PDB file of C-alpha atoms in Angstrom:
ATOM      1  CA  MET Y   1      57.622  88.120 121.631  1.00  0.00           C
ATOM      2  CA  PRO Y   2      58.621  90.311 124.552  1.00  0.00           C
ATOM      3  CA  ILE Y   3      55.908  91.008 127.065  1.00  0.00           C
ATOM      4  CA  THR Y   4      57.266  93.523 129.547  1.00  0.00           C
ATOM      5  CA  GLN Y   5      58.003  97.085 128.584  1.00  0.00           C
ATOM      6  CA  SER Y   6      61.714  96.735 129.331  1.00  0.00           C
ATOM      7  CA  ALA Y   7      61.946  93.617 127.156  1.00  0.00           C
ATOM      8  CA  LYS Y   8      60.305  95.484 124.277  1.00  0.00           C
ATOM      9  CA  LYS Y   9      62.803  98.291 124.621  1.00  0.00           C
ATOM     10  CA  ALA Y  10      65.686  95.807 124.764  1.00  0.00           C
ATOM     11  CA  LEU Y  11      64.457  94.231 121.537  1.00  0.00           C
ATOM     12  CA  ARG Y  12      64.305  97.626 119.807  1.00  0.00           C
ATOM     13  CA  GLN Y  13      67.807  98.442 121.015  1.00  0.00           C
ATOM     14  CA  SER Y  14      69.278  95.142 119.917  1.00  0.00           C
ATOM     15  CA  LEU Y  15      67.763  95.442 116.435  1.00  0.00           C
ATOM     16  CA  ARG Y  16      69.126  98.967 116.088  1.00  0.00           C
ATOM     17  CA  ARG Y  17      72.574  97.890 117.267  1.00  0.00           C
ATOM     18  CA  ARG Y  18      72.570  94.856 114.999  1.00  0.00           C
ATOM     19  CA  THR Y  19      71.999  96.946 111.874  1.00  0.00           C
ATOM     20  CA  ARG Y  20      74.684  99.399 112.974  1.00  0.00           C
ATOM     21  CA  ASN Y  21      77.159  96.582 113.624  1.00  0.00           C
ATOM     22  CA  LEU Y  22      76.414  94.891 110.309  1.00  0.00           C
ATOM     23  CA  LYS Y  23      77.104  98.149 108.439  1.00  0.00           C
ATOM     24  CA  LYS Y  24      80.493  98.502 110.126  1.00  0.00           C
ATOM     25  CA  LYS Y  25      81.326  94.851 109.551  1.00  0.00           C
ATOM     26  CA  GLU Y  26      80.450  95.078 105.865  1.00  0.00           C
ATOM     27  CA  ALA Y  27      82.465  98.307 105.542  1.00  0.00           C
ATOM     28  CA  TYR Y  28      85.703  96.777 106.768  1.00  0.00           C
ATOM     29  CA  LYS Y  29      85.155  93.514 104.904  1.00  0.00           C
ATOM     30  CA  SER Y  30      84.557  95.290 101.601  1.00  0.00           C
ATOM     31  CA  ALA Y  31      87.633  97.463 102.172  1.00  0.00           C
ATOM     32  CA  ILE Y  32      89.728  94.338 102.751  1.00  0.00           C
ATOM     33  CA  ARG Y  33      88.245  92.753  99.630  1.00  0.00           C
ATOM     34  CA  ASP Y  34      89.077  95.816  97.519  1.00  0.00           C
ATOM     35  CA  VAL Y  35      92.682  95.950  98.710  1.00  0.00           C
ATOM     36  CA  LYS Y  36      93.211  92.214  98.210  1.00  0.00           C
ATOM     37  CA  ASN Y  37      91.790  92.392  94.685  1.00  0.00           C
ATOM     38  CA  LEU Y  38      94.094  95.268  93.798  1.00  0.00           C
ATOM     39  CA  VAL Y  39      97.124  93.439  95.202  1.00  0.00           C
ATOM     40  CA  SER Y  40      96.294  90.282  93.266  1.00  0.00           C
ATOM     41  CA  ASP Y  41      95.975  92.368  90.093  1.00  0.00           C
ATOM     42  CA  GLY Y  42      99.384  93.901  90.760  1.00  0.00           C
ATOM     43  CA  LYS Y  43      98.073  97.435  91.356  1.00  0.00           C
ATOM     44  CA  ASN Y  44      99.980  98.077  94.567  1.00  0.00           C
ATOM     45  CA  LYS Y  45      99.966 101.861  94.302  1.00  0.00           C
ATOM     46  CA  ASP Y  46      96.177 101.868  94.159  1.00  0.00           C
ATOM     47  CA  ALA Y  47      96.075  99.406  97.045  1.00  0.00           C
ATOM     48  CA  GLU Y  48      98.294 101.711  99.112  1.00  0.00           C
ATOM     49  CA  LYS Y  49      95.880 104.578  98.484  1.00  0.00           C
ATOM     50  CA  LEU Y  50      93.038 102.495  99.926  1.00  0.00           C
ATOM     51  CA  LEU Y  51      94.940 101.580 103.110  1.00  0.00           C
ATOM     52  CA  PRO Y  52      93.843 104.685 105.098  1.00  0.00           C
ATOM     53  CA  GLN Y  53      90.219 103.918 104.258  1.00  0.00           C
ATOM     54  CA  LEU Y  54      90.725 100.323 105.411  1.00  0.00           C
ATOM     55  CA  TYR Y  55      92.430 101.439 108.625  1.00  0.00           C
ATOM     56  CA  LYS Y  56      89.560 103.804 109.377  1.00  0.00           C
ATOM     57  CA  ALA Y  57      86.939 101.086 108.879  1.00  0.00           C
ATOM     58  CA  LEU Y  58      88.853  98.609 111.049  1.00  0.00           C
ATOM     59  CA  ASP Y  59      89.455 101.157 113.809  1.00  0.00           C
ATOM     60  CA  LYS Y  60      85.781 102.112 113.897  1.00  0.00           C
ATOM     61  CA  ALA Y  61      84.743  98.477 114.075  1.00  0.00           C
ATOM     62  CA  ALA Y  62      87.203  97.851 116.910  1.00  0.00           C
ATOM     63  CA  LYS Y  63      86.229 101.008 118.792  1.00  0.00           C
ATOM     64  CA  THR Y  64      82.546 100.119 118.860  1.00  0.00           C
ATOM     65  CA  GLY Y  65      83.116  96.455 119.715  1.00  0.00           C
ATOM     66  CA  VAL Y  66      82.167  94.878 116.395  1.00  0.00           C
ATOM     67  CA  ILE Y  67      85.578  93.191 116.391  1.00  0.00           C
ATOM     68  CA  LYS Y  68      88.285  93.063 119.007  1.00  0.00           C
ATOM     69  CA  LYS Y  69      91.220  95.460 119.033  1.00  0.00           C
ATOM     70  CA  ASN Y  70      93.803  92.754 118.400  1.00  0.00           C
ATOM     71  CA  LYS Y  71      91.882  91.391 115.423  1.00  0.00           C
ATOM     72  CA  ALA Y  72      91.824  94.845 113.851  1.00  0.00           C
ATOM     73  CA  SER Y  73      95.535  95.198 114.504  1.00  0.00           C
ATOM     74  CA  ARG Y  74      96.261  91.762 113.046  1.00  0.00           C
ATOM     75  CA  LEU Y  75      94.226  92.436 109.904  1.00  0.00           C
ATOM     76  CA  LYS Y  76      95.916  95.800 109.359  1.00  0.00           C
ATOM     77  CA  SER Y  77      99.329  94.227 109.780  1.00  0.00           C
ATOM     78  CA  ARG Y  78      98.690  91.374 107.374  1.00  0.00           C
ATOM     79  CA  ILE Y  79      97.145  93.544 104.678  1.00  0.00           C
ATOM     80  CA  THR Y  80      99.954  96.104 104.890  1.00  0.00           C
ATOM     81  CA  LYS Y  81     102.520  93.329 104.741  1.00  0.00           C
ATOM     82  CA  SER Y  82     100.935  91.883 101.599  1.00  0.00           C
ATOM     83  CA  VAL Y  83     100.824  95.290  99.900  1.00  0.00           C
ATOM     84  CA  THR Y  84     104.460  96.127 100.657  1.00  0.00           C
ATOM     85  CA  LYS Y  85     105.710  92.601  99.881  1.00  0.00           C
ATOM     86  CA  LYS Y  86     104.187  92.648  96.425  1.00  0.00           C
ATOM     87  CA  ARG Y  87     105.671  96.077  95.771  1.00  0.00           C
ATOM     88  CA  ALA Y  88     109.263  95.040  96.577  1.00  0.00           C
TER      89      ALA Y  88
END
């Protein structure tokens, strides 16, 4: 356990940040899961409607440092590619 006052504060901060980061991580992962499930079911129009929600979750995660900017970009690119490929 932390002993000094600054160590106690650091522990509080890290716990708060961890919960915040986990929420953002779960948000973008569930959005990806939803889109992939719709694409595999052949419901590409519904998947396209969820893309803005997915983009928002990924951008928020990248902005706050949960994931890196290039990872967010790569995930967006791959998901969009799979949605449009299935449609064509």
